[in-house]
């Protein structure tokens, strides 16, 4: 049905091919179910992405590499690999799972995952995204990172819309029953709309754009936000002096150090 509707890329949130790790994450699928889903997806879609998560409870580098090798065995052209983060207002944010790797171990796991993907011929073109060829990069996600517009459809979906005088972010009701009820009645009640404050636009732009390994053209800041680079030149210079942002004036691109310490780089624009 998705394929006949025109969807040409499927992303599958596997997270791990280890049933014990899935249980620790609170996932309700099994590794075998994940394999079956990927096999079926690859028969229907030319473009399939597998989402993996690492630095999981009780995980070491060997465990993470086993997940990478399992994902590679399907011959997919795109893999997303994320470190587990504990977000506020989530069950893990309130009660972290036991056995999370220490920081040094987590860094070792990340290095192992990235090296394995690169050795397999995948290029890391974004903080957590790896593609086998430039053509297999996720154009949908590139639009996010380049601060493009998109419409969120479905319960809990986020969107971003540029108007002639403002940029608006939208989020739909999270709980499916409440969302469906609102959509069948007062549609506007199903969607929360918030205008991004003008002073927040440079940070929101950089928060996305600087995730890209190649960065973005400097001119894109004004094109997408209406804010000229001259207005935030002090912050740009601070990031450059710290060695986190390249000095080429035509592009906003993180240095290798900036990619390793992305949060420190983004702090320059808060």
C-alpha positions in Angstrom: 0.0 0.0 0.0 2.8 2.5 0.9 4.6 1.6 -2.3 1.6 2.0 -4.5 0.9 5.4 -2.8 4.2 6.6 -4.1 6.4 6.2 -1.0 9.9 5.1 -2.2 11.8 4.8 1.0 11.2 2.8 4.2 13.0 3.3 7.5 12.8 0.4 10.0 13.5 1.1 13.7 15.3 -2.1 14.6 17.6 -0.6 17.3 19.2 -4.0 18.0 19.3 -7.6 16.8 19.8 -8.8 20.4 16.5 -9.8 22.1 18.0 -9.0 25.6 18.9 -5.5 24.5 15.4 -5.0 22.9 13.8 -6.0 26.2 16.0 -3.6 28.1 14.9 -0.8 25.8 11.2 -1.7 26.4 10.7 -2.6 22.7 7.9 -5.1 21.9 9.4 -6.6 18.7 11.9 -9.4 18.6 15.1 -9.7 16.5 13.5 -12.3 14.3 10.5 -10.0 13.6 13.0 -7.3 12.7 14.8 -9.6 10.3 11.5 -10.6 8.7 10.4 -7.0 8.3 13.7 -6.0 6.7 13.6 -8.9 4.3 10.1 -8.1 3.2 10.9 -4.4 2.9 13.9 -5.0 0.7 11.7 -7.0 -1.7 9.3 -4.1 -2.1 11.4 -1.0 -1.8 14.7 0.0 -3.4 15.6 2.3 -0.5 15.5 0.8 3.0 17.1 2.3 6.1 17.9 0.4 9.2 17.9 2.3 12.5 20.4 1.1 15.1 21.0 2.3 18.6 24.2 1.8 20.6 25.6 2.3 24.1 22.7 0.2 25.3 22.4 -1.3 28.8 25.0 -4.0 29.4 26.4 -3.5 25.8 30.1 -3.6 24.8 31.8 -2.9 21.5 31.5 -6.5 20.4 27.8 -6.5 20.9 27.4 -3.3 19.0 29.5 -4.6 16.1 27.3 -7.7 15.9 24.3 -5.4 15.4 26.2 -3.5 12.6 27.2 -6.7 10.9 23.6 -8.0 11.1 22.4 -4.8 9.5 25.0 -4.9 6.8 24.1 -8.5 5.9 20.8 -7.3 4.3 22.6 -5.2 1.7 20.8 -2.0 2.5 22.2 1.3 1.3 21.5 3.4 4.3 22.0 2.9 8.1 21.3 5.3 10.9 23.2 4.7 14.1 22.3 6.6 17.2 23.7 6.6 20.7 21.0 6.0 23.3 20.2 9.3 25.0 18.0 9.8 28.1 15.4 12.4 27.1 13.5 14.4 29.7 9.8 13.5 30.3 10.3 9.9 29.2 10.4 6.7 31.3 14.2 6.5 30.9 14.5 10.2 31.8 12.8 9.5 35.1 14.4 6.1 35.8 17.6 5.4 33.7 18.1 1.7 32.9 20.7 -0.2 34.8 24.0 -1.1 33.2 24.5 1.9 30.9 28.1 2.0 29.7 30.5 4.6 31.2 31.4 7.5 29.1 34.7 6.1 28.0 33.1 2.8 27.1 30.3 4.5 25.2 33.0 6.4 23.2 34.8 3.2 22.4 31.5 1.7 21.2 30.8 4.7 19.0 34.2 4.6 17.5 33.8 0.9 16.7 30.4 1.4 15.1 31.6 4.3 13.0 34.7 2.5 11.9 32.8 -0.7 11.0 30.3 1.2 8.8 33.1 3.2 7.1 35.1 0.1 6.5 32.0 -1.4 4.8 31.9 1.5 2.4 29.4 3.7 4.1 30.0 7.5 4.3 29.0 9.4 7.4 27.3 12.4 5.9 25.4 13.5 9.1 25.9 13.0 12.8 24.0 9.7 12.9 23.4 8.9 9.2 25.6 6.6 6.9 25.0 6.1 3.2 26.8 3.8 0.8 26.6 6.3 -2.1 25.7 10.0 -2.4 22.6 8.9 -4.3 21.4 6.8 -1.3 21.4 9.7 1.1 18.0 10.4 2.6 16.7 13.5 0.8 13.8 13.7 3.2 16.1 14.0 6.2 18.5 16.3 4.3 15.5 18.6 4.1 15.2 18.6 7.9 18.9 19.3 8.4 18.9 22.1 5.8 16.0 23.8 7.6 13.5 23.1 4.9 9.8 22.9 5.4 7.8 19.8 6.0 4.3 18.7 7.1 3.9 16.4 10.0 1.0 14.0 9.5 -0.3 11.6 12.2 -0.4 11.4 16.0 2.6 13.2 17.6 4.0 14.3 14.2 6.0 17.5 14.0 6.0 20.0 11.1 7.8 23.2 10.1 6.2 25.8 7.8 7.7 29.1 6.5 5.2 31.9 6.0 6.1 35.3 4.5 6.4 36.9 7.9 7.2 34.0 10.3 8.4 30.4 10.7 5.9 28.1 12.4 6.4 24.8 14.1 3.5 22.4 14.5 2.9 19.3 16.6 -0.2 17.1 16.5 -1.7 15.5 19.5 0.4 12.6 20.7 -2.2 10.1 21.8 -3.8 8.4 18.8 -7.4 8.3 20.2 -7.3 12.0 21.1 -5.7 12.9 17.7 -8.4 10.9 15.8 -11.2 12.4 17.8 -9.9 16.0 17.1 -9.4 15.3 13.4 -13.0 14.1 13.1 -14.2 17.2 14.9 -12.3 20.5 15.3 -9.2 19.8 13.2 -7.4 22.9 14.4 -7.6 21.6 18.0 -5.5 18.6 16.9 -2.6 20.8 15.9 -0.6 23.0 18.2 1.1 25.9 16.3 4.0 27.9 17.6 5.9 30.8 15.9 9.7 30.5 16.3 11.0 33.7 17.9 13.2 35.7 15.6 16.1 35.5 18.1 15.9 31.7 18.2 16.1 31.3 14.4 19.9 31.3 14.1 20.3 28.6 16.8 17.5 26.4 15.3 19.1 26.7 11.9 22.6 25.8 13.2 21.2 23.0 15.4 20.2 21.2 12.2 22.7 22.4 9.6 25.8 21.7 11.7 24.9 18.0 12.0 25.9 17.7 8.3 29.5 16.6 7.7 29.7 19.0 4.7 27.7 21.7 6.4 25.6 24.1 4.3 26.3 27.2 2.2 26.5 30.3 4.4 23.9 32.0 2.2 21.4 29.4 3.3 21.1 31.0 6.7 19.4 34.2 5.3 17.5 32.2 2.6 15.9 29.9 5.2 15.5 32.3 8.2 15.7 35.8 6.9 18.6 36.5 9.3 21.8 37.7 7.7 25.1 36.1 8.8 26.4 39.5 9.8 23.9 39.6 12.6 25.5 36.6 14.3 29.1 37.2 13.3 30.2 37.4 16.9 28.9 33.9 17.6 30.4 32.7 14.3 33.8 34.1 15.2 33.6 32.5 18.7 33.0 29.1 17.2 35.9 29.6 14.7 38.3 30.7 17.4 37.4 27.6 19.4 38.4 25.5 16.4 34.8 24.1 16.1 33.8 25.8 12.9 35.7 26.0 9.7 37.0 29.5 8.7 35.8 29.4 5.1 33.3 32.3 4.9 31.2 30.7 2.1 30.1 27.7 4.2 29.0 26.8 7.7 30.8 23.5 8.3 32.0 21.9 11.6 35.6 21.0 11.9 36.5 17.5 12.9 36.7 18.8 16.5 33.3 20.4 16.0 31.8 17.2 15.0 33.1 15.4 18.1 31.9 18.2 20.4 28.7 19.2 18.5 27.0 20.4 21.7 29.8 22.8 22.5 29.7 24.1 18.9 25.9 24.7 19.2 26.3 26.5 22.6 28.1 29.3 20.7 24.8 30.1 19.0 22.4 29.9 22.0 
